[in-house]
Amino acid sequence: MMPSASSPTIRGIKSRRGWIAAALVPALALVSAACGAAAPQTQAGGGASSGSNKLVVWDWHSGDATTKDYYAEARSDFEAKHPGVQVEFVAQPYDQYYTLLGTAIQAGKGPDISMFNGGAQLRDRVSALLPLDDKVGDLKDRLVGWDAFKQASTTYAVPVTLQGFPFYYNKAVYKKAGLDPEKPPKTLAELQTDCAAIKKSGNACFNLGNKEGLGIEFFLSGFAPGVFSPAQYDAWLAGKRDWKSPEVRQIFQLWKQTNDDGWYNKGVNSTAMFNDQFTMFSGGKGGNVIGLISDTAHWKSFDEFLGPDLGVYQAPIANPGTVKSTFLPAEGGIGYGVMKWTKDPDLAVDLVKSLSSTDAEKLFFEKAGAIAADKTIDTKSVDVPAAGQIVSWLPDSKPLLHTALSAKTLDLMHRLSQQLISGDVTVDQVLTQLAASDK
């Protein structure tokens, strides 16, 4: 019988106090870039700023059942402080979110507050956002992940969650393939051996959906800790990216080769990552998946279906000559920014504070499973081993590589990743185009 997490007291939280608080402080001190990819679609909608008696918030989560209590708590906290001011949450479909927001920005009219992924998606839109450093000083010590929401040294959004790309695996699939379910691969060579066995047993080794082109983001940031040397990893984050290096070529060649070797489910380019890829993994249709720790496709959502069969591991070491150990790539996840056109900036900032309050963030973690950006949350503990392992890795984490790129280069990488899988371009052609875009 599949375990359920639908009750108010979620499966997995018991009595190891303060595990996030202990783990995140050093972890996020290392973060210097931004956050990543995606989340599921919700519902289409409109919404526009209408003055100081109403605030409109755009996001892609307020239509989710799992975040209902989080938004209710934020609304209640804000309205208690500002009686008579209405709050409207508008859940936009994620795959159209930044296009819709871009249209609003061009028109100079839209929501008062917007949800953002950290990194490129935020940095490309800071011209439409209010600087927040002089307004959120009381949040600085309580929250972590700020660097993902900065352009240079200026803060443009308040973090709500953390994001990271662990490798999740299904122990039952490993066992069926004759593998030790308690020994996930530590090296790329071991992973290749395991994949051959899993494929022979009738399962996909990895579940992958690249219809949106997002798969390459997960692949690059997921595998890079085992491919790049520490110095090369840090140089990439600092903007010193060598697209001609053997390691960068190795990543993209591996993307192509793993598809050719049959690691994935059929129809990768016609399969949606959100949510077909993760639904397949939850349904036992694959041995591994690169998932998230933020607002979806994380330990809690997989645990609901896989229970004790859920395992997690860090990127396998591909280059043992230069990589001695790997780490979890992680940084600030999603956050809220205030649009420049809002009629009452201070009022909007107060709503952002309610959206990032400890009580609200605790509900986001407990009900939706997102690793919150609030280091004061007493989460007590988890009895889901995957969650405990993820949190234990946070102190050694480094930011995700793909979020250091511009949105323009990411869009190009999405298209080229599909063409590379379909055989329409070569690895060298892909790297040449990405290098030109990343200048």
mmCIF file of N, CA, C and O in Angstrom, residues 299-368:
data_model
loop_
_atom_site.group_PDB
_atom_site.id
_atom_site.type_symbol
_atom_site.label_atom_id
_atom_site.label_comp_id
_atom_site.label_asym_id
_atom_site.label_seq_id
_atom_site.Cartn_x
_atom_site.Cartn_y
_atom_site.Cartn_z
ATOM 1 N N TRP A 299 11.680 15.144 -2.408
ATOM 2 C CA TRP A 299 11.649 13.952 -1.568
ATOM 3 C C TRP A 299 10.250 13.606 -1.073
ATOM 4 O O TRP A 299 9.875 12.444 -1.020
ATOM 5 N N LYS A 300 9.458 14.619 -0.723
ATOM 6 C CA LYS A 300 8.135 14.347 -0.160
ATOM 7 C C LYS A 300 7.190 13.785 -1.209
ATOM 8 O O LYS A 300 6.460 12.819 -0.952
ATOM 9 N N SER A 301 7.195 14.382 -2.401
ATOM 10 C CA SER A 301 6.281 13.902 -3.436
ATOM 11 C C SER A 301 6.650 12.479 -3.867
ATOM 12 O O SER A 301 5.767 11.660 -4.130
ATOM 13 N N PHE A 302 7.949 12.168 -3.921
ATOM 14 C CA PHE A 302 8.346 10.804 -4.290
ATOM 15 C C PHE A 302 8.069 9.822 -3.151
ATOM 16 O O PHE A 302 7.670 8.680 -3.378
ATOM 17 N N ASP A 303 8.287 10.258 -1.925
ATOM 18 C CA ASP A 303 8.067 9.388 -0.766
ATOM 19 C C ASP A 303 6.611 8.959 -0.658
ATOM 20 O O ASP A 303 6.320 7.841 -0.212
ATOM 21 N N GLU A 304 5.701 9.810 -1.075
ATOM 22 C CA GLU A 304 4.284 9.465 -1.003
ATOM 23 C C GLU A 304 3.969 8.205 -1.796
ATOM 24 O O GLU A 304 3.064 7.448 -1.463
ATOM 25 N N PHE A 305 4.728 7.966 -2.879
ATOM 26 C CA PHE A 305 4.457 6.809 -3.737
ATOM 27 C C PHE A 305 5.468 5.674 -3.525
ATOM 28 O O PHE A 305 5.113 4.511 -3.599
ATOM 29 N N LEU A 306 6.721 6.020 -3.291
ATOM 30 C CA LEU A 306 7.754 4.986 -3.203
ATOM 31 C C LEU A 306 8.042 4.556 -1.774
ATOM 32 O O LEU A 306 8.585 3.464 -1.560
ATOM 33 N N GLY A 307 7.724 5.404 -0.796
ATOM 34 C CA GLY A 307 7.951 5.041 0.598
ATOM 35 C C GLY A 307 9.387 4.613 0.844
ATOM 36 O O GLY A 307 10.332 5.294 0.429
ATOM 37 N N PRO A 308 9.603 3.477 1.507
ATOM 38 C CA PRO A 308 10.967 3.054 1.846
ATOM 39 C C PRO A 308 11.820 2.682 0.636
ATOM 40 O O PRO A 308 13.029 2.469 0.786
ATOM 41 N N ASP A 309 11.221 2.572 -0.536
ATOM 42 C CA ASP A 309 12.022 2.288 -1.744
ATOM 43 C C ASP A 309 12.723 3.535 -2.284
ATOM 44 O O ASP A 309 13.506 3.445 -3.229
ATOM 45 N N LEU A 310 12.423 4.705 -1.720
ATOM 46 C CA LEU A 310 13.057 5.932 -2.204
ATOM 47 C C LEU A 310 14.465 6.078 -1.628
ATOM 48 O O LEU A 310 14.679 6.018 -0.419
ATOM 49 N N GLY A 311 15.431 6.254 -2.524
ATOM 50 C CA GLY A 311 16.805 6.533 -2.117
ATOM 51 C C GLY A 311 17.308 7.786 -2.803
ATOM 52 O O GLY A 311 16.670 8.314 -3.718
ATOM 53 N N VAL A 312 18.434 8.283 -2.360
ATOM 54 C CA VAL A 312 18.992 9.499 -2.946
ATOM 55 C C VAL A 312 20.511 9.425 -2.891
ATOM 56 O O VAL A 312 21.085 8.822 -1.974
ATOM 57 N N TYR A 313 21.154 9.976 -3.907
ATOM 58 C CA TYR A 313 22.618 10.038 -3.915
ATOM 59 C C TYR A 313 23.078 11.295 -4.635
ATOM 60 O O TYR A 313 22.302 11.959 -5.325
ATOM 61 N N GLN A 314 24.346 11.621 -4.418
ATOM 62 C CA GLN A 314 24.927 12.789 -5.068
ATOM 63 C C GLN A 314 25.493 12.403 -6.432
ATOM 64 O O GLN A 314 25.592 11.230 -6.770
ATOM 65 N N ALA A 315 25.870 13.400 -7.204
ATOM 66 C CA ALA A 315 26.404 13.162 -8.542
ATOM 67 C C ALA A 315 27.550 12.161 -8.493
ATOM 68 O O ALA A 315 28.445 12.272 -7.654
ATOM 69 N N PRO A 316 27.561 11.172 -9.383
ATOM 70 C CA PRO A 316 28.675 10.216 -9.420
ATOM 71 C C PRO A 316 29.950 10.879 -9.942
ATOM 72 O O PRO A 316 29.895 11.799 -10.760
ATOM 73 N N ILE A 317 31.072 10.409 -9.439
ATOM 74 C CA ILE A 317 32.362 10.941 -9.884
ATOM 75 C C ILE A 317 32.694 10.387 -11.261
ATOM 76 O O ILE A 317 32.807 9.174 -11.451
ATOM 77 N N ALA A 318 32.854 11.293 -12.211
ATOM 78 C CA ALA A 318 33.188 10.885 -13.579
ATOM 79 C C ALA A 318 34.683 10.986 -13.851
ATOM 80 O O ALA A 318 35.216 10.237 -14.670
ATOM 81 N N ASN A 319 35.338 11.925 -13.187
ATOM 82 C CA ASN A 319 36.758 12.173 -13.436
ATOM 83 C C ASN A 319 37.539 12.062 -12.124
ATOM 84 O O ASN A 319 37.872 13.070 -11.494
ATOM 85 N N PRO A 320 37.864 10.840 -11.706
ATOM 86 C CA PRO A 320 38.517 10.663 -10.398
ATOM 87 C C PRO A 320 39.896 11.302 -10.299
ATOM 88 O O PRO A 320 40.374 11.531 -9.187
ATOM 89 N N GLY A 321 40.498 11.632 -11.431
ATOM 90 C CA GLY A 321 41.806 12.285 -11.388
ATOM 91 C C GLY A 321 41.746 13.700 -10.852
ATOM 92 O O GLY A 321 42.711 14.195 -10.248
ATOM 93 N N THR A 322 40.615 14.369 -11.045
ATOM 94 C CA THR A 322 40.488 15.764 -10.615
ATOM 95 C C THR A 322 39.347 15.984 -9.623
ATOM 96 O O THR A 322 39.278 17.041 -8.993
ATOM 97 N N VAL A 323 38.454 15.004 -9.500
ATOM 98 C CA VAL A 323 37.316 15.133 -8.578
ATOM 99 C C VAL A 323 37.432 14.047 -7.512
ATOM 100 O O VAL A 323 37.323 12.861 -7.804
ATOM 101 N N LYS A 324 37.665 14.445 -6.278
ATOM 102 C CA LYS A 324 37.824 13.479 -5.188
ATOM 103 C C LYS A 324 36.507 13.211 -4.472
ATOM 104 O O LYS A 324 36.316 12.159 -3.865
ATOM 105 N N SER A 325 35.603 14.180 -4.475
ATOM 106 C CA SER A 325 34.298 14.012 -3.846
ATOM 107 C C SER A 325 33.307 14.933 -4.531
ATOM 108 O O SER A 325 33.697 15.929 -5.155
ATOM 109 N N THR A 326 32.035 14.590 -4.417
ATOM 110 C CA THR A 326 31.016 15.441 -5.030
ATOM 111 C C THR A 326 30.174 16.112 -3.949
ATOM 112 O O THR A 326 30.415 15.928 -2.756
ATOM 113 N N PHE A 327 29.197 16.867 -4.366
ATOM 114 C CA PHE A 327 28.373 17.628 -3.442
ATOM 115 C C PHE A 327 27.012 17.856 -4.070
ATOM 116 O O PHE A 327 26.809 17.591 -5.268
ATOM 117 N N LEU A 328 26.088 18.325 -3.255
ATOM 118 C CA LEU A 328 24.760 18.655 -3.761
ATOM 119 C C LEU A 328 24.778 20.078 -4.306
ATOM 120 O O LEU A 328 25.047 21.022 -3.553
ATOM 121 N N PRO A 329 24.486 20.274 -5.595
ATOM 122 C CA PRO A 329 24.344 21.652 -6.084
ATOM 123 C C PRO A 329 23.058 22.244 -5.539
ATOM 124 O O PRO A 329 21.968 21.693 -5.760
ATOM 125 N N ALA A 330 23.146 23.331 -4.799
ATOM 126 C CA ALA A 330 21.950 23.909 -4.161
ATOM 127 C C ALA A 330 22.150 25.395 -3.913
ATOM 128 O O ALA A 330 23.275 25.865 -3.736
ATOM 129 N N GLU A 331 21.028 26.112 -3.873
ATOM 130 C CA GLU A 331 21.051 27.560 -3.666
ATOM 131 C C GLU A 331 19.631 28.035 -3.358
ATOM 132 O O GLU A 331 18.738 27.216 -3.150
ATOM 133 N N GLY A 332 19.409 29.352 -3.342
ATOM 134 C CA GLY A 332 18.069 29.880 -3.145
ATOM 135 C C GLY A 332 17.122 29.382 -4.229
ATOM 136 O O GLY A 332 17.515 29.279 -5.390
ATOM 137 N N GLY A 333 15.870 29.097 -3.853
ATOM 138 C CA GLY A 333 14.923 28.489 -4.791
ATOM 139 C C GLY A 333 13.980 29.476 -5.437
ATOM 140 O O GLY A 333 14.277 30.039 -6.478
ATOM 141 N N ILE A 334 12.825 29.691 -4.806
ATOM 142 C CA ILE A 334 11.867 30.665 -5.327
ATOM 143 C C ILE A 334 11.685 31.773 -4.302
ATOM 144 O O ILE A 334 11.904 31.582 -3.104
ATOM 145 N N GLY A 335 11.294 32.945 -4.798
ATOM 146 C CA GLY A 335 11.116 34.092 -3.915
ATOM 147 C C GLY A 335 10.156 35.086 -4.543
ATOM 148 O O GLY A 335 9.663 34.896 -5.654
ATOM 149 N N TYR A 336 9.896 36.163 -3.810
ATOM 150 C CA TYR A 336 8.948 37.192 -4.265
ATOM 151 C C TYR A 336 9.640 38.540 -4.408
ATOM 152 O O TYR A 336 10.374 38.972 -3.514
ATOM 153 N N GLY A 337 9.348 39.211 -5.538
ATOM 154 C CA GLY A 337 9.845 40.552 -5.782
ATOM 155 C C GLY A 337 8.684 41.525 -5.919
ATOM 156 O O GLY A 337 7.554 41.139 -6.250
ATOM 157 N N VAL A 338 8.947 42.813 -5.678
ATOM 158 C CA VAL A 338 7.930 43.868 -5.772
ATOM 159 C C VAL A 338 8.135 44.639 -7.073
ATOM 160 O O VAL A 338 9.234 45.128 -7.349
ATOM 161 N N MET A 339 7.061 44.743 -7.864
ATOM 162 C CA MET A 339 7.167 45.418 -9.162
ATOM 163 C C MET A 339 7.221 46.937 -8.969
ATOM 164 O O MET A 339 6.569 47.492 -8.076
ATOM 165 N N LYS A 340 7.958 47.599 -9.846
ATOM 166 C CA LYS A 340 8.170 49.039 -9.716
ATOM 167 C C LYS A 340 6.881 49.842 -9.800
ATOM 168 O O LYS A 340 6.780 50.935 -9.237
ATOM 169 N N TRP A 341 5.908 49.330 -10.528
ATOM 170 C CA TRP A 341 4.692 50.111 -10.755
ATOM 171 C C TRP A 341 3.660 50.000 -9.634
ATOM 172 O O TRP A 341 2.593 50.602 -9.722
ATOM 173 N N THR A 342 3.953 49.227 -8.610
ATOM 174 C CA THR A 342 2.964 49.096 -7.544
ATOM 175 C C THR A 342 2.674 50.461 -6.932
ATOM 176 O O THR A 342 3.564 51.310 -6.780
ATOM 177 N N LYS A 343 1.398 50.685 -6.552
ATOM 178 C CA LYS A 343 0.981 51.998 -6.059
ATOM 179 C C LYS A 343 1.524 52.283 -4.659
ATOM 180 O O LYS A 343 1.741 53.430 -4.284
ATOM 181 N N ASP A 344 1.699 51.252 -3.850
ATOM 182 C CA ASP A 344 2.142 51.436 -2.470
ATOM 183 C C ASP A 344 3.253 50.424 -2.166
ATOM 184 O O ASP A 344 2.989 49.316 -1.679
ATOM 185 N N PRO A 345 4.504 50.777 -2.444
ATOM 186 C CA PRO A 345 5.616 49.829 -2.270
ATOM 187 C C PRO A 345 5.730 49.281 -0.850
ATOM 188 O O PRO A 345 5.998 48.088 -0.675
ATOM 189 N N ASP A 346 5.526 50.134 0.140
ATOM 190 C CA ASP A 346 5.669 49.642 1.521
ATOM 191 C C ASP A 346 4.610 48.594 1.853
ATOM 192 O O ASP A 346 4.885 47.618 2.564
ATOM 193 N N LEU A 347 3.401 48.821 1.338
ATOM 194 C CA LEU A 347 2.337 47.838 1.552
ATOM 195 C C LEU A 347 2.697 46.513 0.874
ATOM 196 O O LEU A 347 2.506 45.428 1.443
ATOM 197 N N ALA A 348 3.219 46.590 -0.334
ATOM 198 C CA ALA A 348 3.607 45.382 -1.070
ATOM 199 C C ALA A 348 4.732 44.638 -0.339
ATOM 200 O O ALA A 348 4.730 43.401 -0.263
ATOM 201 N N VAL A 349 5.680 45.388 0.202
ATOM 202 C CA VAL A 349 6.768 44.756 0.957
ATOM 203 C C VAL A 349 6.204 44.040 2.181
ATOM 204 O O VAL A 349 6.657 42.937 2.533
ATOM 205 N N ASP A 350 5.211 44.629 2.813
ATOM 206 C CA ASP A 350 4.601 43.964 3.973
ATOM 207 C C ASP A 350 3.964 42.634 3.584
ATOM 208 O O ASP A 350 3.995 41.662 4.351
ATOM 209 N N LEU A 351 3.377 42.578 2.384
ATOM 210 C CA LEU A 351 2.786 41.314 1.931
ATOM 211 C C LEU A 351 3.891 40.285 1.646
ATOM 212 O O LEU A 351 3.742 39.101 1.964
ATOM 213 N N VAL A 352 4.998 40.740 1.079
ATOM 214 C CA VAL A 352 6.131 39.829 0.860
ATOM 215 C C VAL A 352 6.630 39.275 2.195
ATOM 216 O O VAL A 352 6.974 38.095 2.312
ATOM 217 N N LYS A 353 6.627 40.123 3.215
ATOM 218 C CA LYS A 353 7.057 39.661 4.544
ATOM 219 C C LYS A 353 6.089 38.610 5.093
ATOM 220 O O LYS A 353 6.509 37.651 5.745
ATOM 221 N N SER A 354 4.801 38.793 4.837
ATOM 222 C CA SER A 354 3.841 37.777 5.270
ATOM 223 C C SER A 354 4.036 36.480 4.499
ATOM 224 O O SER A 354 3.904 35.381 5.046
ATOM 225 N N LEU A 355 4.370 36.580 3.206
ATOM 226 C CA LEU A 355 4.611 35.391 2.386
ATOM 227 C C LEU A 355 5.880 34.650 2.799
ATOM 228 O O LEU A 355 6.056 33.475 2.467
ATOM 229 N N SER A 356 6.773 35.354 3.486
ATOM 230 C CA SER A 356 8.029 34.722 3.922
ATOM 231 C C SER A 356 8.100 34.621 5.448
ATOM 232 O O SER A 356 9.189 34.415 5.996
ATOM 233 N N SER A 357 6.940 34.738 6.112
ATOM 234 C CA SER A 357 6.934 34.608 7.566
ATOM 235 C C SER A 357 7.244 33.168 7.969
ATOM 236 O O SER A 357 7.036 32.226 7.187
ATOM 237 N N THR A 358 7.715 33.000 9.173
ATOM 238 C CA THR A 358 8.058 31.657 9.645
ATOM 239 C C THR A 358 6.845 30.733 9.647
ATOM 240 O O THR A 358 6.939 29.568 9.220
ATOM 241 N N ASP A 359 5.699 31.238 10.103
ATOM 242 C CA ASP A 359 4.503 30.391 10.139
ATOM 243 C C ASP A 359 4.098 29.943 8.733
ATOM 244 O O ASP A 359 3.694 28.793 8.521
ATOM 245 N N ALA A 360 4.191 30.861 7.762
ATOM 246 C CA ALA A 360 3.823 30.501 6.391
ATOM 247 C C ALA A 360 4.828 29.513 5.804
ATOM 248 O O ALA A 360 4.466 28.505 5.193
ATOM 249 N N GLU A 361 6.117 29.801 5.985
ATOM 250 C CA GLU A 361 7.145 28.915 5.406
ATOM 251 C C GLU A 361 7.098 27.519 6.027
ATOM 252 O O GLU A 361 7.364 26.518 5.355
ATOM 253 N N LYS A 362 6.768 27.457 7.304
ATOM 254 C CA LYS A 362 6.658 26.152 7.952
ATOM 255 C C LYS A 362 5.565 25.317 7.283
ATOM 256 O O LYS A 362 5.731 24.113 7.072
ATOM 257 N N LEU A 363 4.457 25.970 6.912
ATOM 258 C CA LEU A 363 3.386 25.257 6.222
ATOM 259 C C LEU A 363 3.813 24.840 4.817
ATOM 260 O O LEU A 363 3.423 23.778 4.321
ATOM 261 N N PHE A 364 4.615 25.682 4.153
ATOM 262 C CA PHE A 364 5.116 25.339 2.819
ATOM 263 C C PHE A 364 5.952 24.060 2.905
ATOM 264 O O PHE A 364 5.863 23.157 2.064
ATOM 265 N N PHE A 365 6.759 23.972 3.949
ATOM 266 C CA PHE A 365 7.577 22.769 4.134
ATOM 267 C C PHE A 365 6.717 21.562 4.508
ATOM 268 O O PHE A 365 6.815 20.487 3.903
ATOM 269 N N GLU A 366 5.874 21.738 5.499
ATOM 270 C CA GLU A 366 5.135 20.591 6.028
ATOM 271 C C GLU A 366 4.117 20.041 5.027
ATOM 272 O O GLU A 366 3.955 18.827 4.915
ATOM 273 N N LYS A 367 3.427 20.930 4.324
ATOM 274 C CA LYS A 367 2.369 20.479 3.424
ATOM 275 C C LYS A 367 2.868 20.223 2.009
ATOM 276 O O LYS A 367 2.353 19.331 1.325
ATOM 277 N N ALA A 368 3.825 21.033 1.547
ATOM 278 C CA ALA A 368 4.275 20.899 0.164
ATOM 279 C C ALA A 368 5.642 20.244 0.037
ATOM 280 O O ALA A 368 6.048 19.870 -1.067
#
